[in-house]
mmCIF file of N, CA, C and O in Angstrom:
data_model
loop_
_atom_site.group_PDB
_atom_site.id
_atom_site.type_symbol
_atom_site.label_atom_id
_atom_site.label_comp_id
_atom_site.label_asym_id
_atom_site.label_seq_id
_atom_site.Cartn_x
_atom_site.Cartn_y
_atom_site.Cartn_z
ATOM 1 N N ASN A 8 8.480 -83.854 -38.706
ATOM 2 C CA ASN A 8 7.512 -82.997 -38.352
ATOM 3 C C ASN A 8 7.541 -82.106 -37.543
ATOM 4 O O ASN A 8 7.016 -81.228 -36.523
ATOM 5 N N ARG A 9 9.015 -81.501 -37.871
ATOM 6 C CA ARG A 9 9.229 -80.107 -37.074
ATOM 7 C C ARG A 9 9.268 -79.091 -36.727
ATOM 8 O O ARG A 9 8.850 -78.222 -35.734
ATOM 9 N N LYS A 10 7.963 -78.872 -38.201
ATOM 10 C CA LYS A 10 7.189 -77.567 -38.011
ATOM 11 C C LYS A 10 6.530 -77.971 -37.394
ATOM 12 O O LYS A 10 5.882 -76.640 -36.968
ATOM 13 N N PHE A 11 5.539 -78.811 -37.248
ATOM 14 C CA PHE A 11 4.425 -79.029 -36.129
ATOM 15 C C PHE A 11 4.595 -78.877 -35.072
ATOM 16 O O PHE A 11 3.563 -78.042 -34.195
ATOM 17 N N GLU A 12 5.609 -79.501 -34.478
ATOM 18 C CA GLU A 12 6.353 -79.356 -33.240
ATOM 19 C C GLU A 12 6.732 -78.003 -33.113
ATOM 20 O O GLU A 12 6.285 -77.686 -31.652
ATOM 21 N N SER A 13 6.960 -76.729 -33.540
ATOM 22 C CA SER A 13 8.076 -76.046 -33.085
ATOM 23 C C SER A 13 6.278 -75.101 -33.123
ATOM 24 O O SER A 13 6.217 -74.362 -32.390
ATOM 25 N N MET A 14 5.035 -75.575 -33.938
ATOM 26 C CA MET A 14 4.057 -74.637 -34.180
ATOM 27 C C MET A 14 3.414 -74.591 -32.406
ATOM 28 O O MET A 14 3.095 -73.895 -32.008
ATOM 29 N N ARG A 15 3.186 -76.618 -32.120
ATOM 30 C CA ARG A 15 2.612 -76.537 -30.869
ATOM 31 C C ARG A 15 3.667 -76.134 -29.743
ATOM 32 O O ARG A 15 2.975 -75.220 -28.542
ATOM 33 N N GLU A 16 4.943 -75.782 -30.002
ATOM 34 C CA GLU A 16 5.433 -75.216 -28.604
ATOM 35 C C GLU A 16 5.383 -74.315 -28.825
ATOM 36 O O GLU A 16 5.149 -73.199 -27.814
ATOM 37 N N ARG A 17 4.858 -73.344 -30.145
ATOM 38 C CA ARG A 17 5.364 -71.698 -30.133
ATOM 39 C C ARG A 17 3.665 -71.079 -29.271
ATOM 40 O O ARG A 17 3.531 -70.518 -28.381
ATOM 41 N N LYS A 18 2.816 -72.179 -29.576
ATOM 42 C CA LYS A 18 0.948 -71.848 -29.110
ATOM 43 C C LYS A 18 0.797 -72.065 -27.690
ATOM 44 O O LYS A 18 0.897 -71.431 -26.670
ATOM 45 N N ARG A 19 2.065 -73.688 -27.191
ATOM 46 C CA ARG A 19 2.356 -73.683 -25.658
ATOM 47 C C ARG A 19 2.908 -71.945 -25.008
ATOM 48 O O ARG A 19 2.478 -71.759 -23.687
ATOM 49 N N ASP A 20 3.804 -71.662 -25.261
ATOM 50 C CA ASP A 20 4.407 -70.752 -24.704
ATOM 51 C C ASP A 20 4.093 -69.446 -24.792
ATOM 52 O O ASP A 20 3.775 -68.800 -24.037
ATOM 53 N N THR A 21 2.626 -69.177 -25.847
ATOM 54 C CA THR A 21 1.912 -67.879 -25.726
ATOM 55 C C THR A 21 0.907 -68.228 -24.967
ATOM 56 O O THR A 21 0.429 -67.449 -23.792
ATOM 57 N N SER A 22 0.550 -69.306 -24.437
ATOM 58 C CA SER A 22 -0.541 -70.194 -23.547
ATOM 59 C C SER A 22 0.047 -69.101 -22.338
ATOM 60 O O SER A 22 -0.804 -69.099 -21.450
ATOM 61 N N ILE A 23 1.168 -69.744 -22.321
ATOM 62 C CA ILE A 23 2.000 -69.949 -20.436
ATOM 63 C C ILE A 23 2.630 -68.299 -20.286
ATOM 64 O O ILE A 23 1.851 -67.372 -19.252
ATOM 65 N N LEU A 24 2.469 -67.097 -21.023
ATOM 66 C CA LEU A 24 2.415 -66.117 -21.332
ATOM 67 C C LEU A 24 1.346 -65.243 -21.102
ATOM 68 O O LEU A 24 1.319 -64.072 -20.051
ATOM 69 N N ASN A 25 0.307 -65.723 -21.837
ATOM 70 C CA ASN A 25 -0.695 -64.932 -21.682
ATOM 71 C C ASN A 25 -1.580 -65.204 -19.887
ATOM 72 O O ASN A 25 -2.711 -64.617 -19.034
ATOM 73 N N GLU A 26 -1.413 -66.880 -19.602
ATOM 74 C CA GLU A 26 -1.649 -67.236 -18.324
ATOM 75 C C GLU A 26 -0.717 -66.290 -16.936
ATOM 76 O O GLU A 26 -1.494 -65.536 -16.333
ATOM 77 N N MET A 27 0.651 -66.122 -17.405
ATOM 78 C CA MET A 27 1.773 -64.963 -16.484
ATOM 79 C C MET A 27 0.619 -63.537 -16.614
ATOM 80 O O MET A 27 1.195 -62.816 -15.168
ATOM 81 N N GLU A 28 0.369 -62.896 -17.856
ATOM 82 C CA GLU A 28 0.052 -61.634 -17.930
ATOM 83 C C GLU A 28 -1.279 -61.766 -16.786
ATOM 84 O O GLU A 28 -1.570 -60.492 -16.426
ATOM 85 N N GLN A 29 -2.169 -62.728 -16.970
ATOM 86 C CA GLN A 29 -3.260 -62.586 -16.207
ATOM 87 C C GLN A 29 -2.921 -62.560 -14.690
ATOM 88 O O GLN A 29 -3.648 -61.540 -13.694
ATOM 89 N N LEU A 30 -2.314 -63.198 -14.481
ATOM 90 C CA LEU A 30 -1.642 -63.172 -12.944
ATOM 91 C C LEU A 30 -0.577 -61.918 -12.249
ATOM 92 O O LEU A 30 -1.260 -61.521 -11.160
ATOM 93 N N VAL A 31 0.177 -61.571 -13.560
ATOM 94 C CA VAL A 31 0.427 -59.985 -12.715
ATOM 95 C C VAL A 31 0.258 -59.548 -13.963
ATOM 96 O O VAL A 31 0.232 -59.418 -15.174
ATOM 97 N N ASP A 32 0.159 -57.599 -13.289
ATOM 98 C CA ASP A 32 0.231 -56.758 -13.912
ATOM 99 C C ASP A 32 1.311 -56.205 -15.022
ATOM 100 O O ASP A 32 2.658 -56.641 -14.561
ATOM 101 N N LYS A 33 0.911 -55.919 -16.094
ATOM 102 C CA LYS A 33 1.817 -55.037 -16.825
ATOM 103 C C LYS A 33 3.488 -54.585 -16.428
ATOM 104 O O LYS A 33 4.111 -55.130 -16.588
ATOM 105 N N LYS A 34 2.737 -53.784 -15.626
ATOM 106 C CA LYS A 34 4.551 -52.850 -15.039
ATOM 107 C C LYS A 34 4.884 -54.316 -14.151
ATOM 108 O O LYS A 34 6.341 -54.008 -13.974
ATOM 109 N N GLU A 35 4.357 -54.838 -13.412
ATOM 110 C CA GLU A 35 4.796 -55.451 -12.276
ATOM 111 C C GLU A 35 5.683 -56.441 -13.241
ATOM 112 O O GLU A 35 7.277 -57.196 -12.638
ATOM 113 N N LEU A 36 5.183 -57.093 -14.437
ATOM 114 C CA LEU A 36 5.934 -57.800 -15.250
ATOM 115 C C LEU A 36 7.450 -57.708 -15.593
ATOM 116 O O LEU A 36 8.005 -57.894 -16.075
ATOM 117 N N THR A 37 7.123 -56.116 -16.082
ATOM 118 C CA THR A 37 8.640 -55.090 -15.895
ATOM 119 C C THR A 37 9.324 -55.256 -15.406
ATOM 120 O O THR A 37 10.895 -55.673 -16.454
ATOM 121 N N GLU A 38 8.771 -55.033 -14.683
ATOM 122 C CA GLU A 38 9.833 -54.870 -13.007
ATOM 123 C C GLU A 38 10.501 -56.333 -13.554
ATOM 124 O O GLU A 38 11.911 -56.017 -13.041
ATOM 125 N N LEU A 39 9.648 -57.225 -13.125
ATOM 126 C CA LEU A 39 10.680 -58.445 -12.763
ATOM 127 C C LEU A 39 11.654 -58.894 -14.037
ATOM 128 O O LEU A 39 12.284 -59.637 -13.989
ATOM 129 N N THR A 40 10.939 -58.768 -14.750
ATOM 130 C CA THR A 40 11.704 -59.015 -16.108
ATOM 131 C C THR A 40 13.063 -58.033 -16.011
ATOM 132 O O THR A 40 14.305 -58.434 -16.181
ATOM 133 N N LYS A 41 13.158 -57.311 -15.892
ATOM 134 C CA LYS A 41 14.413 -56.406 -15.587
ATOM 135 C C LYS A 41 14.921 -56.792 -14.409
ATOM 136 O O LYS A 41 16.257 -56.964 -14.240
ATOM 137 N N MET A 42 14.748 -57.387 -13.547
ATOM 138 C CA MET A 42 15.450 -57.874 -12.397
ATOM 139 C C MET A 42 15.967 -59.256 -13.254
ATOM 140 O O MET A 42 17.060 -59.133 -12.785
ATOM 141 N N VAL A 43 15.448 -59.709 -13.447
ATOM 142 C CA VAL A 43 16.023 -60.972 -13.952
ATOM 143 C C VAL A 43 17.000 -60.790 -15.117
ATOM 144 O O VAL A 43 18.079 -61.494 -14.816
ATOM 145 N N LYS A 44 17.039 -59.942 -15.821
ATOM 146 C CA LYS A 44 17.811 -59.699 -17.121
ATOM 147 C C LYS A 44 18.914 -58.657 -16.637
ATOM 148 O O LYS A 44 20.073 -58.839 -17.315
ATOM 149 N N THR A 45 19.320 -58.210 -14.906
ATOM 150 C CA THR A 45 20.239 -57.406 -14.875
ATOM 151 C C THR A 45 21.566 -57.757 -13.762
ATOM 152 O O THR A 45 20.304 -58.782 -13.365
ATOM 153 N N SER A 46 22.379 -57.469 -13.617
ATOM 154 C CA SER A 46 23.110 -57.579 -12.453
ATOM 155 C C SER A 46 23.559 -58.951 -12.343
ATOM 156 O O SER A 46 23.267 -59.890 -11.766
ATOM 157 N N ASN A 47 23.694 -59.712 -13.736
ATOM 158 C CA ASN A 47 24.182 -61.118 -14.154
ATOM 159 C C ASN A 47 26.008 -61.288 -13.438
ATOM 160 O O ASN A 47 26.237 -62.498 -13.031
ATOM 161 N N PHE A 48 26.544 -59.979 -13.145
ATOM 162 C CA PHE A 48 28.253 -60.200 -13.154
ATOM 163 C C PHE A 48 28.281 -59.442 -12.004
ATOM 164 O O PHE A 48 28.356 -58.528 -11.443
ATOM 165 N N ILE A 49 29.005 -59.945 -10.914
ATOM 166 C CA ILE A 49 29.634 -60.285 -10.083
ATOM 167 C C ILE A 49 30.562 -59.556 -9.173
ATOM 168 O O ILE A 49 31.630 -61.009 -9.862
ATOM 169 N N CYS A 50 31.581 -58.461 -8.840
ATOM 170 C CA CYS A 50 32.832 -58.556 -8.665
ATOM 171 C C CYS A 50 33.058 -59.505 -7.554
ATOM 172 O O CYS A 50 32.431 -59.031 -6.570
ATOM 173 N N THR A 51 34.036 -59.961 -7.728
ATOM 174 C CA THR A 51 34.631 -61.136 -6.411
ATOM 175 C C THR A 51 34.933 -60.196 -5.150
ATOM 176 O O THR A 51 34.953 -60.876 -4.009
ATOM 177 N N PHE A 52 35.982 -59.031 -5.147
ATOM 178 C CA PHE A 52 36.200 -58.145 -4.518
ATOM 179 C C PHE A 52 35.256 -57.676 -3.831
ATOM 180 O O PHE A 52 35.362 -57.439 -2.424
ATOM 181 N N CYS A 53 34.047 -56.743 -4.186
ATOM 182 C CA CYS A 53 34.006 -56.134 -3.577
ATOM 183 C C CYS A 53 32.059 -56.501 -3.966
ATOM 184 O O CYS A 53 31.902 -55.703 -3.364
ATOM 185 N N PHE A 54 31.547 -56.975 -4.624
ATOM 186 C CA PHE A 54 30.203 -58.042 -4.589
ATOM 187 C C PHE A 54 29.394 -56.440 -5.191
ATOM 188 O O PHE A 54 28.025 -56.997 -5.382
ATOM 189 N N LYS A 55 30.128 -55.889 -6.153
ATOM 190 C CA LYS A 55 29.070 -54.941 -6.784
ATOM 191 C C LYS A 55 28.864 -55.737 -7.742
ATOM 192 O O LYS A 55 29.336 -56.356 -8.586
ATOM 193 N N LYS A 56 27.472 -55.515 -8.348
ATOM 194 C CA LYS A 56 26.776 -56.022 -10.044
ATOM 195 C C LYS A 56 26.803 -55.022 -11.157
ATOM 196 O O LYS A 56 26.602 -53.480 -10.782
ATOM 197 N N PHE A 57 27.410 -55.812 -12.297
ATOM 198 C CA PHE A 57 27.330 -55.200 -13.819
ATOM 199 C C PHE A 57 26.546 -55.884 -14.262
ATOM 200 O O PHE A 57 25.958 -57.507 -14.036
ATOM 201 N N ASN A 58 25.914 -55.196 -15.265
ATOM 202 C CA ASN A 58 25.276 -55.643 -16.247
ATOM 203 C C ASN A 58 26.093 -56.756 -17.506
ATOM 204 O O ASN A 58 25.306 -57.380 -18.425
ATOM 205 N N SER A 59 27.133 -56.725 -17.731
ATOM 206 C CA SER A 59 27.825 -56.991 -18.426
ATOM 207 C C SER A 59 29.218 -57.550 -18.477
ATOM 208 O O SER A 59 29.427 -56.572 -16.694
ATOM 209 N N ALA A 60 29.280 -58.550 -18.958
ATOM 210 C CA ALA A 60 31.046 -58.746 -18.260
ATOM 211 C C ALA A 60 32.019 -57.954 -18.949
ATOM 212 O O ALA A 60 33.051 -57.872 -18.213
ATOM 213 N N GLN A 61 32.385 -57.333 -19.782
ATOM 214 C CA GLN A 61 32.830 -55.963 -20.160
ATOM 215 C C GLN A 61 32.936 -55.206 -18.785
ATOM 216 O O GLN A 61 34.081 -54.666 -18.635
ATOM 217 N N SER A 62 31.347 -54.684 -18.694
ATOM 218 C CA SER A 62 31.690 -53.537 -17.413
ATOM 219 C C SER A 62 32.777 -54.184 -16.158
ATOM 220 O O SER A 62 33.348 -53.564 -15.501
ATOM 221 N N LEU A 63 32.358 -55.283 -16.205
ATOM 222 C CA LEU A 63 32.954 -56.673 -14.836
ATOM 223 C C LEU A 63 34.483 -56.632 -15.067
ATOM 224 O O LEU A 63 35.020 -56.058 -13.786
ATOM 225 N N GLY A 64 34.530 -56.315 -15.894
ATOM 226 C CA GLY A 64 36.082 -56.158 -16.646
ATOM 227 C C GLY A 64 36.828 -54.984 -16.107
ATOM 228 O O GLY A 64 37.894 -55.153 -15.869
ATOM 229 N N GLY A 65 36.104 -53.946 -16.963
ATOM 230 C CA GLY A 65 37.063 -52.436 -16.400
ATOM 231 C C GLY A 65 36.589 -52.685 -15.130
ATOM 232 O O GLY A 65 37.700 -52.183 -14.554
ATOM 233 N N HIS A 66 35.688 -52.954 -14.779
ATOM 234 C CA HIS A 66 35.835 -52.495 -12.721
ATOM 235 C C HIS A 66 37.076 -53.274 -11.994
ATOM 236 O O HIS A 66 37.887 -52.612 -11.545
ATOM 237 N N GLN A 67 36.810 -54.562 -12.402
ATOM 238 C CA GLN A 67 38.301 -55.568 -11.806
ATOM 239 C C GLN A 67 39.543 -55.053 -11.916
ATOM 240 O O GLN A 67 40.505 -55.670 -11.196
ATOM 241 N N ASN A 68 39.668 -54.285 -13.128
ATOM 242 C CA ASN A 68 41.783 -53.505 -13.240
ATOM 243 C C ASN A 68 41.149 -52.730 -11.944
ATOM 244 O O ASN A 68 42.493 -52.741 -11.915
ATOM 245 N N LYS A 69 40.200 -51.850 -11.439
ATOM 246 C CA LYS A 69 40.528 -51.268 -10.130
ATOM 247 C C LYS A 69 41.233 -52.016 -9.327
ATOM 248 O O LYS A 69 41.043 -51.472 -8.554
ATOM 249 N N HIS A 70 40.810 -53.559 -8.992
ATOM 250 C CA HIS A 70 41.182 -54.055 -8.108
ATOM 251 C C HIS A 70 42.958 -54.868 -8.583
ATOM 252 O O HIS A 70 42.427 -55.775 -7.280
ATOM 253 N N ARG A 71 43.279 -54.488 -9.351
ATOM 254 C CA ARG A 71 44.561 -54.610 -9.779
ATOM 255 C C ARG A 71 45.685 -55.051 -8.690
ATOM 256 O O ARG A 71 46.365 -55.643 -8.667
ATOM 257 N N GLU A 72 45.693 -54.051 -7.823
ATOM 258 C CA GLU A 72 46.458 -53.604 -6.746
ATOM 259 C C GLU A 72 46.252 -54.899 -5.660
ATOM 260 O O GLU A 72 46.845 -55.548 -5.107
ATOM 261 N N GLU A 73 44.936 -54.586 -5.058
ATOM 262 C CA GLU A 73 44.126 -56.268 -4.322
ATOM 263 C C GLU A 73 44.697 -57.137 -4.585
ATOM 264 O O GLU A 73 44.877 -57.991 -4.053
ATOM 265 N N ARG A 74 44.713 -57.470 -5.960
ATOM 266 C CA ARG A 74 44.885 -59.230 -6.119
ATOM 267 C C ARG A 74 46.316 -59.601 -6.538
ATOM 268 O O ARG A 74 46.849 -60.040 -6.182
ATOM 269 N N LEU A 75 47.470 -58.229 -6.177
ATOM 270 C CA LEU A 75 48.399 -58.814 -6.474
ATOM 271 C C LEU A 75 49.552 -58.668 -5.092
ATOM 272 O O LEU A 75 50.243 -59.317 -4.559
ATOM 273 N N GLN A 76 48.620 -57.814 -4.149
ATOM 274 C CA GLN A 76 48.812 -58.054 -2.497
ATOM 275 C C GLN A 76 48.365 -59.365 -1.692
ATOM 276 O O GLN A 76 49.059 -59.823 -1.507
ATOM 277 N N GLU A 77 47.728 -60.243 -2.858
ATOM 278 C CA GLU A 77 46.511 -61.263 -2.166
ATOM 279 C C GLU A 77 47.831 -62.347 -2.105
ATOM 280 O O GLU A 77 47.729 -63.463 -1.501
ATOM 281 N N LYS A 78 48.858 -62.080 -3.179
ATOM 282 C CA LYS A 78 49.751 -63.219 -3.863
ATOM 283 C C LYS A 78 50.774 -63.210 -3.138
ATOM 284 O O LYS A 78 51.004 -62.444 -2.352
#
């Protein structure tokens, strides 16, 4: 009865989202969602934040000289 469980889970998730929407207005919810989704990748040299691993990797190439000096 996986299908039944899935329907139950979907109802529960929808219920939780409805409760959240009642507690927080839409604009604030959008801003909070953006905050959670962004800046998951942080440069260990300068602590700059990036939205993707690819962006971070490209940025870290700029620190190549610093990495070589540390060795």
